[in-house]
Tab-separated table of C-alpha atoms and ligand atoms in Angstrom:
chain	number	residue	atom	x	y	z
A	23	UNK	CA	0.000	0.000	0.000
A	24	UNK	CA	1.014	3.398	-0.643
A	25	UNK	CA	2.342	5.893	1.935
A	26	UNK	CA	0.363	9.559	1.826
A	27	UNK	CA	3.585	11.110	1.214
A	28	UNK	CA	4.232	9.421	-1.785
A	29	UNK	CA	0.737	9.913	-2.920
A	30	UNK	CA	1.095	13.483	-2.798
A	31	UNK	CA	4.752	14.002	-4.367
A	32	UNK	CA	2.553	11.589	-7.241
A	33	UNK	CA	-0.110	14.216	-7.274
A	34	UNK	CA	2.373	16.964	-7.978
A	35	UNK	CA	1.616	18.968	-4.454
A	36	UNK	CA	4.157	21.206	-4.129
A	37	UNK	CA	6.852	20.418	-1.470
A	38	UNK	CA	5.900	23.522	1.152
A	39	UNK	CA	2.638	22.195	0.703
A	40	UNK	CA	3.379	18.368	1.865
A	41	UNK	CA	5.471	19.569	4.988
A	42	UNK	CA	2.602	21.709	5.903
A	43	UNK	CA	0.263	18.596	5.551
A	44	UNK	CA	2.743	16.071	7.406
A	45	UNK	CA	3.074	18.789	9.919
A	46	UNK	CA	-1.115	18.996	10.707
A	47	UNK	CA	-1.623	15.095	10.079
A	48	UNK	CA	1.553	14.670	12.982
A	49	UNK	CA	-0.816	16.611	15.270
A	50	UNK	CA	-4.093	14.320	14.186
A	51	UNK	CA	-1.805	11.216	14.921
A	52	UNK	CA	-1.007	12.414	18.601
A	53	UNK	CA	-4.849	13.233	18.860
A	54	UNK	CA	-6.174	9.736	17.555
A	55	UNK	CA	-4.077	8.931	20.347
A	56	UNK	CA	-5.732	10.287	23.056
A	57	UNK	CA	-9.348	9.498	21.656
A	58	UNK	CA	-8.180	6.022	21.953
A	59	UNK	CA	-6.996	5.854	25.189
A	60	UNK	CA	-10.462	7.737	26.986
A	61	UNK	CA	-10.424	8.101	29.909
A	62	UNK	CA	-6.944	6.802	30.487
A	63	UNK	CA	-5.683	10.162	29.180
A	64	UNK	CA	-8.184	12.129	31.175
A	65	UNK	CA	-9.330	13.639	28.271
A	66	UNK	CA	-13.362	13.085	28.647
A	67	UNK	CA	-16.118	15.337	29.906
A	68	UNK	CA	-16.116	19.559	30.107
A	69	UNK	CA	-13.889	22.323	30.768
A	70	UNK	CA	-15.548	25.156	32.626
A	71	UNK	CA	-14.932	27.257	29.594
A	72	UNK	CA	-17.206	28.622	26.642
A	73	UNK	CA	-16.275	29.312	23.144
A	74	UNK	CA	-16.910	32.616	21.151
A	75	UNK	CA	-20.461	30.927	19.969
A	76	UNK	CA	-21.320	30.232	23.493
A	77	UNK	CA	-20.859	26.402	23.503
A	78	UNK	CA	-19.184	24.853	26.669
A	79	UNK	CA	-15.621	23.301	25.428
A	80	UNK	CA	-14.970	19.797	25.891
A	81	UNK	CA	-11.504	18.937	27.616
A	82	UNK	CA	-10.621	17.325	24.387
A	83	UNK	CA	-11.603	20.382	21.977
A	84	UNK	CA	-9.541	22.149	23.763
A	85	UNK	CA	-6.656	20.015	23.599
A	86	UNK	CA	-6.748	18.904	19.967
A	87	UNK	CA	-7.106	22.779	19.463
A	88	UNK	CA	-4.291	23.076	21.336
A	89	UNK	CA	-1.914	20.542	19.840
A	90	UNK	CA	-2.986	21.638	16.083
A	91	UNK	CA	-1.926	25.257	16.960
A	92	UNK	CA	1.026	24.361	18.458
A	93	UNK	CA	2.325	22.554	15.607
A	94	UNK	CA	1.189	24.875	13.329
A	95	UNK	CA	2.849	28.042	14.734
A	96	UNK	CA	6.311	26.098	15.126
A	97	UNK	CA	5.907	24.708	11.363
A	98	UNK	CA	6.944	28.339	9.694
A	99	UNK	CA	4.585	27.520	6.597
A	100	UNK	CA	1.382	28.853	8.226
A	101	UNK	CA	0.699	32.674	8.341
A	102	UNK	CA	-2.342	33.159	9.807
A	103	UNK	CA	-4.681	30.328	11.786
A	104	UNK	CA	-8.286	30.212	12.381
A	105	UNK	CA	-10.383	27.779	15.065
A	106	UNK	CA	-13.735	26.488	16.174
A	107	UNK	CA	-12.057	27.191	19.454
A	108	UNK	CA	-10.262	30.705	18.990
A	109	UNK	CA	-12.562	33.916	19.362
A	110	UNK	CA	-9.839	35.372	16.479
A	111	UNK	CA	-7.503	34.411	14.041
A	112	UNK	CA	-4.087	33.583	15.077
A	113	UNK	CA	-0.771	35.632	13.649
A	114	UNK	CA	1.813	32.721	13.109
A	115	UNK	CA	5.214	32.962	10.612
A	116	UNK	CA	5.155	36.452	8.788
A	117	UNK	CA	5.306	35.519	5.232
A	118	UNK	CA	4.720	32.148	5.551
A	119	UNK	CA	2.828	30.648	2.272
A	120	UNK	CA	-0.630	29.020	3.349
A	121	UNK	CA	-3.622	30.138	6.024
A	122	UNK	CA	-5.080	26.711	8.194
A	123	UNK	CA	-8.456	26.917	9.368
A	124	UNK	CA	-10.126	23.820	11.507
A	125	UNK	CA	-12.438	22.364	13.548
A	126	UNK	CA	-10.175	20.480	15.988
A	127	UNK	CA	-12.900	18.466	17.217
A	128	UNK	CA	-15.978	17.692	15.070
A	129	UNK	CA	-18.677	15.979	17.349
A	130	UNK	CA	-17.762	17.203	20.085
A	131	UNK	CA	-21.116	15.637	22.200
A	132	UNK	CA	-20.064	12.212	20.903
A	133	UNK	CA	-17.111	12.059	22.864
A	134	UNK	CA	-17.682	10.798	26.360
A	135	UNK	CA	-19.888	8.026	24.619
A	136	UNK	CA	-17.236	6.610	22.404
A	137	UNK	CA	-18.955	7.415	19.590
A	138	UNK	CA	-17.362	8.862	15.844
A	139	UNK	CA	-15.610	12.340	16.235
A	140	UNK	CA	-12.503	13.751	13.604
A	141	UNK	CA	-10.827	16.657	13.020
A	142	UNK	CA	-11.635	18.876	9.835
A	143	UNK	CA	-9.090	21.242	8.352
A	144	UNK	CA	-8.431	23.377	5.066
A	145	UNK	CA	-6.085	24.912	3.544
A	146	UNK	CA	-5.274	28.442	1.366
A	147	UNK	CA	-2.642	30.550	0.059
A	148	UNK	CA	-2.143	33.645	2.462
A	149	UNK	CA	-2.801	36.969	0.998
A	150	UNK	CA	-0.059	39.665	0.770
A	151	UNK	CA	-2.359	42.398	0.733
A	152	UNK	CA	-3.968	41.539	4.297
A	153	UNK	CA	-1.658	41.743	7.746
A	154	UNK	CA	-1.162	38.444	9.190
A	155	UNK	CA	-3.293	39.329	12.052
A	156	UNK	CA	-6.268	39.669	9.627
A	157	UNK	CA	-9.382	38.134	9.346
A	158	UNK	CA	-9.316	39.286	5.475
A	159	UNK	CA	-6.743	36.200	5.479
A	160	UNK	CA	-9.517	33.892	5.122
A	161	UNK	CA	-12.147	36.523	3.070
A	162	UNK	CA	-11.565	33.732	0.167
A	163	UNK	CA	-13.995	31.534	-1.043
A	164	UNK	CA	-14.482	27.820	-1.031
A	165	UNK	CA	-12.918	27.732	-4.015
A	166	UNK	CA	-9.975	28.875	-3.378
A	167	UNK	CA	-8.745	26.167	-1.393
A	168	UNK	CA	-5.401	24.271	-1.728
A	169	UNK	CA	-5.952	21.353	0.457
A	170	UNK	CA	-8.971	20.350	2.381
A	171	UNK	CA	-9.533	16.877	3.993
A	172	UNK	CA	-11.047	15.273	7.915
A	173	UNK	CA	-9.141	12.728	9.862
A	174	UNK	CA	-11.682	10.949	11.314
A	175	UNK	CA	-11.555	8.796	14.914
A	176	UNK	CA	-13.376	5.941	14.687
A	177	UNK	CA	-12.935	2.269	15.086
A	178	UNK	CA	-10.153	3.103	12.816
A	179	UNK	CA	-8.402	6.139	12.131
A	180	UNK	CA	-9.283	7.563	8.466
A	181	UNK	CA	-7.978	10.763	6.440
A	182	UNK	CA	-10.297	11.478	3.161
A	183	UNK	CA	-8.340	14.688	1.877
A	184	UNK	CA	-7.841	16.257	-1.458
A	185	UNK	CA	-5.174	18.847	-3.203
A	186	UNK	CA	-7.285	19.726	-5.928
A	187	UNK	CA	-7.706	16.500	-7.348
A	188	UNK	CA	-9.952	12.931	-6.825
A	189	UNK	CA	-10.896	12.986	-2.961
A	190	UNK	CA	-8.868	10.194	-1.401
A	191	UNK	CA	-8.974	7.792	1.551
A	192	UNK	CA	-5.940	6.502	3.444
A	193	UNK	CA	-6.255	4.532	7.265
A	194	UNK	CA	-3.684	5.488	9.670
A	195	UNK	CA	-1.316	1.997	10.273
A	196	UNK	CA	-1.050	2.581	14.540
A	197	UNK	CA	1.657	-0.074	14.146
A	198	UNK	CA	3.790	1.871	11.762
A	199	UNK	CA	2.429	5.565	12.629
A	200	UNK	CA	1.907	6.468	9.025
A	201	UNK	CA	-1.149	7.081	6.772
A	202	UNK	CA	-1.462	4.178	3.590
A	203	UNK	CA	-3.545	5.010	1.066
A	204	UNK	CA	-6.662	2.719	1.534
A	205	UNK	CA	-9.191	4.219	-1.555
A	206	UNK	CA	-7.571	5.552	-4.631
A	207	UNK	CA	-10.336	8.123	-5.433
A	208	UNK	CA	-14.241	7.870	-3.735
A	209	UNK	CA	-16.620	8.477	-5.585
A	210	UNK	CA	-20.234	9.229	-4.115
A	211	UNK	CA	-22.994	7.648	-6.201
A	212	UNK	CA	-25.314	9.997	-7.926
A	213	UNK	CA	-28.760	7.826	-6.723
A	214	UNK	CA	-29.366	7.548	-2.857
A	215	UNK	CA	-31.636	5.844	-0.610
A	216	UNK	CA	-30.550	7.291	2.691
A	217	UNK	CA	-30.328	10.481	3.834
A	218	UNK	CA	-28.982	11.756	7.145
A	219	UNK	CA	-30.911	15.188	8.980
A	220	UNK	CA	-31.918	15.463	12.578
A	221	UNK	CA	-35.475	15.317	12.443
A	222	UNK	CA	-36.346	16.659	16.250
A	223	UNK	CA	-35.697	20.039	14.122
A	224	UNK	CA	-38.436	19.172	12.219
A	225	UNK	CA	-40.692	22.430	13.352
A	226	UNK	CA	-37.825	24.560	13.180
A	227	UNK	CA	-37.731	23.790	9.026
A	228	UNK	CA	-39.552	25.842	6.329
A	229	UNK	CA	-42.590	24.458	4.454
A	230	UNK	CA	-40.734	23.698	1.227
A	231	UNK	CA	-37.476	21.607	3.193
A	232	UNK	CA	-40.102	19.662	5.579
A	233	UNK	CA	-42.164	18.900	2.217
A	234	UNK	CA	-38.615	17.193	0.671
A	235	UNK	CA	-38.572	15.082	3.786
A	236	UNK	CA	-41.500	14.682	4.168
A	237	UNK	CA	-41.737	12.668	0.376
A	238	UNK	CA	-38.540	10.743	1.456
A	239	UNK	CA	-40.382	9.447	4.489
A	240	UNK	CA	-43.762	8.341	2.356
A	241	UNK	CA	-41.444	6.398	0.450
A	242	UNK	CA	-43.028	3.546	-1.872
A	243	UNK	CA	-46.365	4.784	-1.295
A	244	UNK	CA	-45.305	8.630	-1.648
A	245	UNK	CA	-44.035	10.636	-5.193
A	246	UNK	CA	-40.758	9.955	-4.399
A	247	UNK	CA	-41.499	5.759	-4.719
A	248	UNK	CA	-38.657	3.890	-3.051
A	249	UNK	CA	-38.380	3.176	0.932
A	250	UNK	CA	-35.563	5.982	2.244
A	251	UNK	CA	-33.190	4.931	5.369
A	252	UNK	CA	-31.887	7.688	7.943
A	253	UNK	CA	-28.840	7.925	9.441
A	254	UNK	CA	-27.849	10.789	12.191
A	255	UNK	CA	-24.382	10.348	14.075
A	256	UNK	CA	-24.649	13.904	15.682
A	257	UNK	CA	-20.871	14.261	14.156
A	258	UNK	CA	-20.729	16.005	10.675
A	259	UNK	CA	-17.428	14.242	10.015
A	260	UNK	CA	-19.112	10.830	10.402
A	261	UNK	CA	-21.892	11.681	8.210
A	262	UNK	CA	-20.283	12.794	5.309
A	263	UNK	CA	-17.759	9.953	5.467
A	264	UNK	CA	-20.933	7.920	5.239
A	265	UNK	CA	-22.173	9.826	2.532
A	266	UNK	CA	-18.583	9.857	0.595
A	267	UNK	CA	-18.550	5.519	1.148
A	268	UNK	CA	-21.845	4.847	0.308
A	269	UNK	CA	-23.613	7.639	-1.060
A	270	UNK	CA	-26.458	9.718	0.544
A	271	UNK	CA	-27.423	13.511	0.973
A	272	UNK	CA	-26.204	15.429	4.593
A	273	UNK	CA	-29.090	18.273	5.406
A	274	UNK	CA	-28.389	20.816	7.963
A	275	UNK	CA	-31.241	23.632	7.076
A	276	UNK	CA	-32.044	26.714	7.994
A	277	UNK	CA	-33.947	27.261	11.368
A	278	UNK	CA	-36.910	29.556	10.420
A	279	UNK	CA	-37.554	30.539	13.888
A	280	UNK	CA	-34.297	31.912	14.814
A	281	UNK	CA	-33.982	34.493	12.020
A	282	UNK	CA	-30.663	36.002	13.561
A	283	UNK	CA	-28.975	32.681	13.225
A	284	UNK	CA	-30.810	30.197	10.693
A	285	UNK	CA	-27.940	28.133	10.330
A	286	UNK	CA	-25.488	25.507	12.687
A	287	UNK	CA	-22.720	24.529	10.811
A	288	UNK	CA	-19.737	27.020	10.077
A	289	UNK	CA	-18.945	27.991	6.379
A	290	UNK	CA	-14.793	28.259	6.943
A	291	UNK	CA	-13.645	24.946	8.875
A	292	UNK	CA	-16.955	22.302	8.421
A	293	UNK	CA	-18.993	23.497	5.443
A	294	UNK	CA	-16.153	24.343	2.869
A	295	UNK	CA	-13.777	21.387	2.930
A	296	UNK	CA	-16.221	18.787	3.457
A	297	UNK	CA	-18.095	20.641	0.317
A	298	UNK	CA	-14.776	20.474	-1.497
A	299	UNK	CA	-14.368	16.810	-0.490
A	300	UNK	CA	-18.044	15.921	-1.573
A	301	UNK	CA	-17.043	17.829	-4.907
A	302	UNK	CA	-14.453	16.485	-5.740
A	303	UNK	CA	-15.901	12.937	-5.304
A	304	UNK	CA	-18.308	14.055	-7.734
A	305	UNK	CA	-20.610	15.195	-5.692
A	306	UNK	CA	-22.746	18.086	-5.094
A	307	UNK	CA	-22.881	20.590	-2.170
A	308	UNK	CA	-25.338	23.841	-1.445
A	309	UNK	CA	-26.572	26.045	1.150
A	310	UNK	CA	-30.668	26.291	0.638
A	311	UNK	CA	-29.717	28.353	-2.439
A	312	UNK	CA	-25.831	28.245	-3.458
A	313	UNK	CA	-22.897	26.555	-4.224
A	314	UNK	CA	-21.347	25.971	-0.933
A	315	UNK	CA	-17.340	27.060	-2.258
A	316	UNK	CA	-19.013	30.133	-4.029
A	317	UNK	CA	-19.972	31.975	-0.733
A	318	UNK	CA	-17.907	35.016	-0.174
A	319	UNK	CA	-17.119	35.306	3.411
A	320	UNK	CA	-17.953	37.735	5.876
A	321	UNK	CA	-17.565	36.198	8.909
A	322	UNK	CA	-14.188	32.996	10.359
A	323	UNK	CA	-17.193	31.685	12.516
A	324	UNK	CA	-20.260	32.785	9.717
A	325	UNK	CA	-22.948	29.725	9.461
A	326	UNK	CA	-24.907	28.681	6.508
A	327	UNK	CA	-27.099	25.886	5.913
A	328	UNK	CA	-25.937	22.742	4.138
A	329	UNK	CA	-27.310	20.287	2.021
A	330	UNK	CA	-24.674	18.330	0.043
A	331	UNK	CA	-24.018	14.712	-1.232
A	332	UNK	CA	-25.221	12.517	-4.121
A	333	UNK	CA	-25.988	14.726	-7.005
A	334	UNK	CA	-29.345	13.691	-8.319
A	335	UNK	CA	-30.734	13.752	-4.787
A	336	UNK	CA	-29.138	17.256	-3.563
A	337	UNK	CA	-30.802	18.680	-7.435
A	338	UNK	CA	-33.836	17.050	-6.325
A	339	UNK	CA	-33.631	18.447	-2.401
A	340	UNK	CA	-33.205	21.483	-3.514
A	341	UNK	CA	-36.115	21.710	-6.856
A	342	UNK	CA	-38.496	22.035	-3.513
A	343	UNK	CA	-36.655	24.977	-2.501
A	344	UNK	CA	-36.605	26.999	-5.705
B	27	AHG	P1	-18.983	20.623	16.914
B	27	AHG	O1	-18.903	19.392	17.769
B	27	AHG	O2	-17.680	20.927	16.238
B	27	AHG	O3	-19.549	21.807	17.632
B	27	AHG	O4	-19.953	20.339	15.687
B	27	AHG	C1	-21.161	19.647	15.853
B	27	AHG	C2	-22.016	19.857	14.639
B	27	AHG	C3	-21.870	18.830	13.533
B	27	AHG	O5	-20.784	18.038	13.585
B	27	AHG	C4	-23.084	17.963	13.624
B	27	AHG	O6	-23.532	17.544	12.388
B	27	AHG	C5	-24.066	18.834	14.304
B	27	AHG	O7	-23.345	19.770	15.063
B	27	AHG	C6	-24.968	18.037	15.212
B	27	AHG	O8	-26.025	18.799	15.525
B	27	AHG	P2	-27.257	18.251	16.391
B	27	AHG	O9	-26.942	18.644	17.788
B	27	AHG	O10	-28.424	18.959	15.809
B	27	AHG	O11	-27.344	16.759	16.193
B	28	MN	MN1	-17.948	20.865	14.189
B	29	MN	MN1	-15.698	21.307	17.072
């Protein structure tokens, strides 16, 4: 089996590019790590501590957010970072080549029940015409990024990142420490069955998005005339690896009775490089009425609603809300 470093020398990424990667996937390694050991490494349950968005931080957010920056700021390739877990961005290396956003900890409730969690990160070119102290670092869209992948904790360790390129899937090898390529190039199949939403929010929806699933639950005796199966893992990460294996379409929508914030999941460090990932695995990914990568930003911790997955059932999701 190929090694990831290999894979990407292969691919052309250029060498900065690679080290930076190694450098963030070192960090991942040492947090699989401690998600394996539980509560041997003491790393279960709260802090006493709140985020800028008002949610109460794990111990092991903090952590992983703590080992990723660390890394990061000693690596010299990273200008400027930005974190679920950090009110602002980050200065790092002046001059350095690439920005890192991430989400050290995706599924963060699903931690103290052993349950699937990961770590989702992209990467972009820093901008010369912004200080490194800037948010206008990361006021690039989707498309724009250089690298964008998840490693994801589960009963194995799995990285699905890609440079550009076919979305790939390599398992971390615990006995050897390194990541082997596992799937040359996933590709998400454009007909589902399954579709993953968590339908307690059902009242919270809009008319049009609860008619969608509302077809999808009728299903042979309703327009939509197959049987549907739901999946909800409470972990992005986990869901969209489910949807990139098998196929399937992710929903987070809108929240129509909380005007002043509709949507959940962040645009910069979940929404983007899992859209890119989906993309690039020939999938499809949109907020209730765009392209996902096409959203200029206004915001490092900015929401938006997601829909995203197999492409003949994200078209048809979203021909209800047109
Ligand atoms: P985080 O743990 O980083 O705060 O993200 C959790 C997100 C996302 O991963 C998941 O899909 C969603 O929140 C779960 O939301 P529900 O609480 O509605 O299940
Ligand atoms: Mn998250
Ligand atoms: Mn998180």
């Amino acid at each position: 089996m190929k090694r990831l470093i290999p894979c990407l020398e292969q691919d052309n990424v250029e060498i900065e590019l690679i080290l930076l990667i190694k450098t963030l996937l070192t960090a991942c390694k040492e947090i699989s790590f401690r998600v394996s050991q539980g509560a041997l490494s003491n790393v279960l349950g709260s802090t006493l501590d709140e985020n800028i968005q008002g949610e109460t931080q794990k111990k092991l957010d903090v952590i992983s957010n703590q080992l990723l920056k660390d890394m990061l700021l000693e690596s010299g390739k990273v200008r400027t970072i930005a974190s679920e877990e950090e009110d602002f961005v980050v200065a790092a290396t002046e001059n350095a080549p690439y920005i890192v956003a991430f989400d050290p900890l995706d599924g963060s409730s699903n931690i103290d029940i052993n349950g699937q969690i990961g770590t989702i990160f992209t990467i972009y070119r820093a901008k010369d015409d912004a200080p490194a102290n800037s948010e206008l670092q990361f006021s690039q869209k989707g498309t724009e990024q250089v690298c964008a992948g998840y490693v994801l904790y589960g009963p194995s360790t799995m990285l699905a990142m890609t440079t550009g390129g076919p979305t790939r899937l390599y398992t971390l090898d615990k006995t050897q420490g390194c990541y082997l390529l596992t799937t040359e190039q996933l590709s998400i199949p454009t007909e589902t069955q399954e579709f993953a939403v968590n339908m307690s929010n059902f009242h919270q929806w809009s008319a049009e998005f609860a008619h969608y699933i509302n077809d999808l639950i009728l299903g042979k005796a309703g327009i939509r005339a197959k049987k549907y199966n739901m999946r909800w893992n409470g972990a992005m990460v986990g869901d969209v690896h489910r949807v990139l294996s098998r196929g399937g379409i992710f929903c987070y929508p809108n929240n129509i009775n909380q005007p002043e914030q509709p949507a959940k999941l962040r645009l910069l460090y979940e929404a983007n490089p899992l859209a890119m990932l989906v993309e690039n695995a020939k999938g499809k990914a949109f907020t209730e009425q765009t392209r996902i990568l096409e959203i200029q930003p206004s915001d490092i911790h900015q929401r938006v609603a997601v829909i995203m997955g197999s492409a003949n059932e994200v078209d048809k999701c979203l021909s209800y809300l047109r």
